[in-house]
Short mmCIF file of C-alpha atoms and ligand atoms in Angstrom, two decimals:
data_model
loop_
_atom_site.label_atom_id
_atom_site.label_comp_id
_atom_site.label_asym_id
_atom_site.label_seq_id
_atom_site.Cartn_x
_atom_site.Cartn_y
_atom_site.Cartn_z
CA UNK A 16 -2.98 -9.56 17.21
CA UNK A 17 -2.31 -6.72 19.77
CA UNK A 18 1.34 -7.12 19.69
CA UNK A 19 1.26 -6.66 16.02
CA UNK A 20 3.33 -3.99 14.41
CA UNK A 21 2.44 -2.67 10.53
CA UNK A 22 3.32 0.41 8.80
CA UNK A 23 1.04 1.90 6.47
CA UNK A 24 2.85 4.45 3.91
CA UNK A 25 0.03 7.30 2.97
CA UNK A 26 -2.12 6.08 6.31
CA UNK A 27 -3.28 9.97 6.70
CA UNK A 28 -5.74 10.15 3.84
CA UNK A 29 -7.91 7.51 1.88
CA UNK A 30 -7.29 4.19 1.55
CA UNK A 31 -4.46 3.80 3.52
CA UNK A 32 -6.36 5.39 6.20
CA UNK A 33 -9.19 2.84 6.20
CA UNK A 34 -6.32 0.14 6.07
CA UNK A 35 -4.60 1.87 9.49
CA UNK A 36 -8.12 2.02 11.10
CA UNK A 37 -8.85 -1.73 10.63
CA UNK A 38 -5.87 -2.33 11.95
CA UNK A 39 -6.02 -0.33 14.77
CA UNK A 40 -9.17 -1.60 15.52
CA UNK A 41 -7.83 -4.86 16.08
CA UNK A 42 -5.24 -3.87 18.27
CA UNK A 43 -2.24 -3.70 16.46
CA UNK A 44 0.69 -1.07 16.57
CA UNK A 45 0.29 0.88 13.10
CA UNK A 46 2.88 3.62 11.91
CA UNK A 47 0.91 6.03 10.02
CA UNK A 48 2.98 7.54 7.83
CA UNK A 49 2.33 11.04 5.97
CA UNK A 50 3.96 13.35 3.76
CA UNK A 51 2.38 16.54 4.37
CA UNK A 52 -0.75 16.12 5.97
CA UNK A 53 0.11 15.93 9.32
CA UNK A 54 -3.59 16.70 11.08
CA UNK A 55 -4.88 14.17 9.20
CA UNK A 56 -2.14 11.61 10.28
CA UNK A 57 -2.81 12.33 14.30
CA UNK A 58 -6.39 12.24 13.66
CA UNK A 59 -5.76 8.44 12.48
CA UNK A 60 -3.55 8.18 15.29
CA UNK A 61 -5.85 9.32 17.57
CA UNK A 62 -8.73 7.07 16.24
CA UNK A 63 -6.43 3.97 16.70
CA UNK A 64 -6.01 4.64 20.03
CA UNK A 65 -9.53 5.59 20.92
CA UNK A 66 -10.42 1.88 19.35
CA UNK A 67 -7.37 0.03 21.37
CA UNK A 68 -4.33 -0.18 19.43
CA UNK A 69 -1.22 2.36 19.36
CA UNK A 70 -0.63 4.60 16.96
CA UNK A 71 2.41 6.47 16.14
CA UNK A 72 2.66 9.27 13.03
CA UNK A 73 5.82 9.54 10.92
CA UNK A 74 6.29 11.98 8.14
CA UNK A 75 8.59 10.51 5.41
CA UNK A 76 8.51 11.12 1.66
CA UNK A 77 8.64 7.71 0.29
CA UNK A 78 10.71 9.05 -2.65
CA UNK A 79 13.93 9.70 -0.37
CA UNK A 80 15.90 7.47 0.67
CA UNK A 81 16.81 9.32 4.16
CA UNK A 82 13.26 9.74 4.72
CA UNK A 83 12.12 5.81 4.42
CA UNK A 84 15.27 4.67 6.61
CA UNK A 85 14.21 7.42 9.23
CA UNK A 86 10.34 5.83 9.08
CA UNK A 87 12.10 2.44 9.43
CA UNK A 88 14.52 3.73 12.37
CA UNK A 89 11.40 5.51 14.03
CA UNK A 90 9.25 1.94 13.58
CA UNK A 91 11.77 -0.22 15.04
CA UNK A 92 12.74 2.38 17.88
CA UNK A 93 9.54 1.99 18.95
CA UNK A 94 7.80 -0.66 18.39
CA UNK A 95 10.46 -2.99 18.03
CA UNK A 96 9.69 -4.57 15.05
CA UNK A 97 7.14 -4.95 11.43
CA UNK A 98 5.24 -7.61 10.79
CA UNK A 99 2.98 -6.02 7.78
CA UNK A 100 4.57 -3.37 5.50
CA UNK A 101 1.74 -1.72 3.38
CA UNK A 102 3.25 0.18 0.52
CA UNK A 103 0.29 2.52 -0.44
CA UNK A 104 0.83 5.90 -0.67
CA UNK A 105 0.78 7.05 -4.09
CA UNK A 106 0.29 10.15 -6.30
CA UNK A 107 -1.27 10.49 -9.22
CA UNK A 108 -0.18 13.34 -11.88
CA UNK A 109 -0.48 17.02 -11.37
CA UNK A 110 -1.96 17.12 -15.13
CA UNK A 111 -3.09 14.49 -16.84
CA UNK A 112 -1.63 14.52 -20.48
CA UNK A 113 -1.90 12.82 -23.48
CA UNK A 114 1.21 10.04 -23.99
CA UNK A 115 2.63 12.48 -27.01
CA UNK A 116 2.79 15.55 -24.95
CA UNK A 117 3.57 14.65 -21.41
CA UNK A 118 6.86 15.38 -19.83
CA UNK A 119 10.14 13.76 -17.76
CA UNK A 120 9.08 15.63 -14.98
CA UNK A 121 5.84 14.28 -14.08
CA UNK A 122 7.50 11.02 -15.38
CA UNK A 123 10.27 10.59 -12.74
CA UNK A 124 7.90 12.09 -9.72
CA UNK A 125 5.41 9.11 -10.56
CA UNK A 126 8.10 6.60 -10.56
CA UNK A 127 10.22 7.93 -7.38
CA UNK A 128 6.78 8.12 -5.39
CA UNK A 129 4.75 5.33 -6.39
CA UNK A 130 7.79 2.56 -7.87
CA UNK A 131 11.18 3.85 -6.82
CA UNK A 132 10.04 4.26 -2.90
CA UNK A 133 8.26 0.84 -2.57
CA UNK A 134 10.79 -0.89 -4.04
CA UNK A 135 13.57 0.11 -1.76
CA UNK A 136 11.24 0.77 1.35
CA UNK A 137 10.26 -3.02 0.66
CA UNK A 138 14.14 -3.89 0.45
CA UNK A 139 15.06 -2.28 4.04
CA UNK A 140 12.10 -4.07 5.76
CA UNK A 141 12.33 -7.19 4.39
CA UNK A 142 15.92 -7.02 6.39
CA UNK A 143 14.63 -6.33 9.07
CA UNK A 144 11.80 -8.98 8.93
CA UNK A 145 14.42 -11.66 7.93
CA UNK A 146 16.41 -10.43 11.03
CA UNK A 147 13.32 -11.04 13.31
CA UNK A 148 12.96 -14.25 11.89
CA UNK A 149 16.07 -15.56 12.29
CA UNK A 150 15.94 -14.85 16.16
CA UNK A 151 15.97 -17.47 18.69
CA UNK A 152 12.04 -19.08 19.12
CA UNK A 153 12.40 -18.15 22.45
CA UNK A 154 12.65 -13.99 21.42
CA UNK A 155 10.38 -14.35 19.03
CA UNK A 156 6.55 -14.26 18.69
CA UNK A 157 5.50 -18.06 18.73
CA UNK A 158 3.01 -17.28 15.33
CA UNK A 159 5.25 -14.99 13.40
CA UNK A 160 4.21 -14.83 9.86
CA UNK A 161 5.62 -11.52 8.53
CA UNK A 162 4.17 -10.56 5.40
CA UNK A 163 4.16 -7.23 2.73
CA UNK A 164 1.37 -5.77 0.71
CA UNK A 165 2.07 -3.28 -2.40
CA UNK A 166 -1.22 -1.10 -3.36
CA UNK A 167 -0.92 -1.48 -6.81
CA UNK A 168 -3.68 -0.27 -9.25
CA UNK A 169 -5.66 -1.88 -12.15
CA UNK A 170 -3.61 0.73 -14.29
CA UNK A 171 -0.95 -2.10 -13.80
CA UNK A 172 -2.54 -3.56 -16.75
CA UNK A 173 -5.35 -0.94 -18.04
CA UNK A 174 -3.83 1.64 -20.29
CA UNK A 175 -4.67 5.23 -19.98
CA UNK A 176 -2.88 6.74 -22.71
CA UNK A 177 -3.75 10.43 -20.42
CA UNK A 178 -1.57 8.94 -17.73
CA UNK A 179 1.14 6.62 -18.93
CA UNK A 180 3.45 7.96 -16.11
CA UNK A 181 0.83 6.40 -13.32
CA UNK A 182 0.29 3.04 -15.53
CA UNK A 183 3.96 2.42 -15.97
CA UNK A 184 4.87 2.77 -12.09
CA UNK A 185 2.07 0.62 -11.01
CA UNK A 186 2.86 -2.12 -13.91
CA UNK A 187 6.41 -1.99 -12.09
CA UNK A 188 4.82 -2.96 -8.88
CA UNK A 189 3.34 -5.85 -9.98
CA UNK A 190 6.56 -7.17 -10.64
CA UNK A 191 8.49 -6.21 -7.80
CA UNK A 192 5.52 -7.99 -5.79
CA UNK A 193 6.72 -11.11 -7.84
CA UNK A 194 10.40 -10.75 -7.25
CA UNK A 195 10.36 -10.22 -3.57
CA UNK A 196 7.87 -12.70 -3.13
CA UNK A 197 10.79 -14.99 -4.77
CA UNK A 198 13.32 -14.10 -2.69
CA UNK A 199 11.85 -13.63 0.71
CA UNK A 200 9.56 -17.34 0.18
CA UNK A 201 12.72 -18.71 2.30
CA UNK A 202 12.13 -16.71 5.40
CA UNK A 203 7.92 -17.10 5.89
CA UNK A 204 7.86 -13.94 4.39
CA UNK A 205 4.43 -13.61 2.20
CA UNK A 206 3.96 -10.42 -0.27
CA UNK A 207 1.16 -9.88 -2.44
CA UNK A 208 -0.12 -7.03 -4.93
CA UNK A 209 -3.75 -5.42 -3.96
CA UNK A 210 -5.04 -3.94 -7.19
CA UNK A 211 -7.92 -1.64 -6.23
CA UNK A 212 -10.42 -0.29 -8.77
CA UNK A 213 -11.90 2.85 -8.74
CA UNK A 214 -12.09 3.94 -4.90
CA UNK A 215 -13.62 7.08 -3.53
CA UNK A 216 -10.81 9.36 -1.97
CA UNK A 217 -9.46 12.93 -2.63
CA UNK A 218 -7.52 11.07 -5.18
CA UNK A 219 -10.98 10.60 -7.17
CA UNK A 220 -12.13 13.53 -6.16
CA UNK A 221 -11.58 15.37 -9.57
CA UNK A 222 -13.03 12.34 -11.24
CA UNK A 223 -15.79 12.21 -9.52
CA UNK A 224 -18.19 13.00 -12.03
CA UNK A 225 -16.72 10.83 -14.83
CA UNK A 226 -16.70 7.55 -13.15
CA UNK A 227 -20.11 8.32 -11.80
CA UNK A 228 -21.18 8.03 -15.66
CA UNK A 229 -19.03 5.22 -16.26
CA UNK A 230 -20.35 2.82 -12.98
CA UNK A 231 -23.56 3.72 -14.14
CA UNK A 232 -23.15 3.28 -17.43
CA UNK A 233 -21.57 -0.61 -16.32
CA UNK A 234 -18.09 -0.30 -15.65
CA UNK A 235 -17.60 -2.86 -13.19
CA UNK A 236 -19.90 -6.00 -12.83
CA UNK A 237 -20.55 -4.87 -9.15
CA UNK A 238 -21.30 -1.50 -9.99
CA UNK A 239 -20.47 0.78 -7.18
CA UNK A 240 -18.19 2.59 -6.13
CA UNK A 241 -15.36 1.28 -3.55
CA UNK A 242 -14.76 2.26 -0.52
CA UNK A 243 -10.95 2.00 1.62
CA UNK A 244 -12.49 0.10 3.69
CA UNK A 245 -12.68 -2.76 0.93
CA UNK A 246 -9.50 -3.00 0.58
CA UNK A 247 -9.33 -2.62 4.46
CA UNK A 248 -10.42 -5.78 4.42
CA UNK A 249 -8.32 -7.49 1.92
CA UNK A 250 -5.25 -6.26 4.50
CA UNK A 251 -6.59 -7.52 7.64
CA UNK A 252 -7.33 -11.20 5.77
CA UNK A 253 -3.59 -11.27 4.82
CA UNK A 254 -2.02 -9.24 8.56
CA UNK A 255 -4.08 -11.84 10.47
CA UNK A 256 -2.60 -14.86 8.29
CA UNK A 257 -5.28 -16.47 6.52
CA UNK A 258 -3.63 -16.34 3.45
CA UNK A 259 -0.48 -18.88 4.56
CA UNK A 260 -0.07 -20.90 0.96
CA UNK A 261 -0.36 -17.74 -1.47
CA UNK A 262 2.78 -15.83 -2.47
CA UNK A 263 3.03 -13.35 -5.29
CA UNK A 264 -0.89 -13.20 -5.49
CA UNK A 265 -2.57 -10.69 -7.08
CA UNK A 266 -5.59 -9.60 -5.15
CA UNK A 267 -8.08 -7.38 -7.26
CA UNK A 268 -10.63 -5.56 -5.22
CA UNK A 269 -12.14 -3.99 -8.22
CA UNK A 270 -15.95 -4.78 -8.24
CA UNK A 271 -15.24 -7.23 -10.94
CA UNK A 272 -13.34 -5.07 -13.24
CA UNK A 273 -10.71 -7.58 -14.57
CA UNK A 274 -13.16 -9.72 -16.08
CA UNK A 275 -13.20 -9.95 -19.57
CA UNK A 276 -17.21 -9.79 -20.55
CA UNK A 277 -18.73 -10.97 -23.43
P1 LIG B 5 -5.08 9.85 -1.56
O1 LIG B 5 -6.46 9.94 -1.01
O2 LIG B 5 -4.59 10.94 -2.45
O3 LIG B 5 -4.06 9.69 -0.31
C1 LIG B 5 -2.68 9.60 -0.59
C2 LIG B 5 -1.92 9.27 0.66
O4 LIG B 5 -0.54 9.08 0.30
C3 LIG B 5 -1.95 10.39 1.69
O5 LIG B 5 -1.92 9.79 2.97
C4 LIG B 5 -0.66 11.15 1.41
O6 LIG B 5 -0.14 11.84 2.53
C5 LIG B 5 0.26 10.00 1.03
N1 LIG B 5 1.39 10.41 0.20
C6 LIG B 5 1.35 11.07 -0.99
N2 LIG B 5 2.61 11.26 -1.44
C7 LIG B 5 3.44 10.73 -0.51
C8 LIG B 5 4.84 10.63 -0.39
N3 LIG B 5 5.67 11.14 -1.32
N4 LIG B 5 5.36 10.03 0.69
C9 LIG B 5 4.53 9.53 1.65
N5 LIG B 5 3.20 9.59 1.60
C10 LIG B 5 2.67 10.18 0.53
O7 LIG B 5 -4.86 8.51 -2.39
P2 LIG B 5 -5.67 7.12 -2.37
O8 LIG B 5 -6.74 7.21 -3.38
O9 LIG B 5 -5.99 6.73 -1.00
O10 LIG B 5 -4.56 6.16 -2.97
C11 LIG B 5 -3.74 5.32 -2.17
C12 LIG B 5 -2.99 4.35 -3.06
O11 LIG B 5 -3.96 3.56 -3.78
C13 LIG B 5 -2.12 5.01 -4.12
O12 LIG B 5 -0.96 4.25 -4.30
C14 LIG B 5 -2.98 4.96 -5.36
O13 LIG B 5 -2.22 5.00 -6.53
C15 LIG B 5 -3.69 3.65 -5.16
N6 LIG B 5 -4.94 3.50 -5.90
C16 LIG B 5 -5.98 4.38 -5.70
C17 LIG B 5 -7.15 4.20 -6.43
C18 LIG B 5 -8.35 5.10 -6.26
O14 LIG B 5 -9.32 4.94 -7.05
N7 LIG B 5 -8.39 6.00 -5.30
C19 LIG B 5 -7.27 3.14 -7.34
C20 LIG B 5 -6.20 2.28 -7.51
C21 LIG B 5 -5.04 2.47 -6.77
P3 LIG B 5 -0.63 13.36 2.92
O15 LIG B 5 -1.98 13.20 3.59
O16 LIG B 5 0.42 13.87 3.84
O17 LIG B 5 -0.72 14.11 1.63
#
């Protein structure tokens, strides 16, 4: 896996930290990329290293367009080439308000961070991916299987009538996991939705207490809370191939909390 190249979008903080970590401890090339935070992104850098792969931090707001070709130009310039794109960095809203009440502006910061960026950061890698593809086998790597992963959210399909914004953006990732996974099936190129549960990060942090009561209280058949490094894990299964025959797959790491009990 060491010549491996993946770019993580939010890989200073949370999960997409854990997800750059695991990769770095395997040895691949990971472009951690951060909006403001950038201690946090060399300190991922510098833990990637320290466990021998290569890091390199990029700051990019996912929402503008000059800022995701510049993370792509930066990727490629040095590293040649992606072979996982991990669309996770996300925001949730500055104020959580009722569906009656809440306004355009949280509204189109939701869906140019968490929908609007994926989608077309997705779009200008893919090209690139189907460009490494088509290369000669001989200036290629001889087990290529590129592949793209969307964080999604089990607000894709759980309504939270405090956060419609959030839901609506993530339900629009689920389906732009379908469509690419449509169009790029042609090319070896595999893309699936991760829909995490409740996961303990800064983004939880004001939570905290709440879903505290509401794991203990049964929640989620498995009833903890999760950690980055679960979906860490869900990443690395895909990056290192082992899901060949699945495209369009939604992969809930969620402690269970899909299942319809009785
Ligand atoms: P987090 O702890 O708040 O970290 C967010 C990360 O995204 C940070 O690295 C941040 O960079 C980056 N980021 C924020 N806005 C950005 C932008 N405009 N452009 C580029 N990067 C940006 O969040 P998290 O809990 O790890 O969440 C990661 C993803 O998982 C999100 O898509 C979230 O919706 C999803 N998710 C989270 C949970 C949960 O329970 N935590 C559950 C389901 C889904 P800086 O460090 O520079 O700020």
């Amino acid at each position: 896996m060491a010549d491996r190249v993946a770019i993580v979008t939010g890989g200073s903080r949370g999960i997409g930290r854990g997800i750059a970590e695991a990769l770095g401890a395997l040895g691949w090339r990971v472009v951690v990329n951060y909006a403001s935070n950038s201690k946090a992104a060399a300190e991922v850098v510098e833990g990637i290293e320290k466990a021998g792969g290569k890091g390199l931090a990029v700051q990019c707001d996912i929402g503008i367009a000059a800022d995701r070709d510049r993370l792509v130009d930066e990727t490629i310039g040095h590293f040649g080439r992606v072979d996982l794109l991990v669309n996770n960095a996300g925001v949730a809203p500055s104020v959580r308000a009722d569906l009656l009440e809440a306004g355009e502006e949280s509204f189109d910061r939701l869906i140019a961070i968490n929908l609007k960026g994926p989608y077309f950061l997705t779009q200008r890698v893919a090209k690139e991916m189907v460009r490494e593809v088509n290369k000669p086998k001989s200036k290629r790597p001889a087990d290529l299987h590129p592949a793209i992963i969307t964080i999604s959210s089990i607000s894709a399909y759980t309504a939270s009538v405090n956060r419609g914004d959030y839901c609506v953006a993530k339900a629009g990732l689920a389906m732009m996991t379908k469509l690419y996974a449509a169009r790029l099936a042609e090319y070896g190129i595999n893309v699936y939705e991760i829909r995490p549960g409740v996961i303990e990060t800064d983004m939880t942090g004001p939570v905290k207490a709440k879903y505290d009561k509401m794991i203990s209280e049964g929640l989620t058949p498995i009833a903890r809370w999760g950690k980055p490094e679960d979906i860490a894990k869900a990443v690395v299964a895909v990056g290192m191939g082992l899901l060949p025959f699945s495209t369009g797959e939604v992969i809930n790491v969620d402690g269970g909390f899909h299942l319809r009990r009785l």
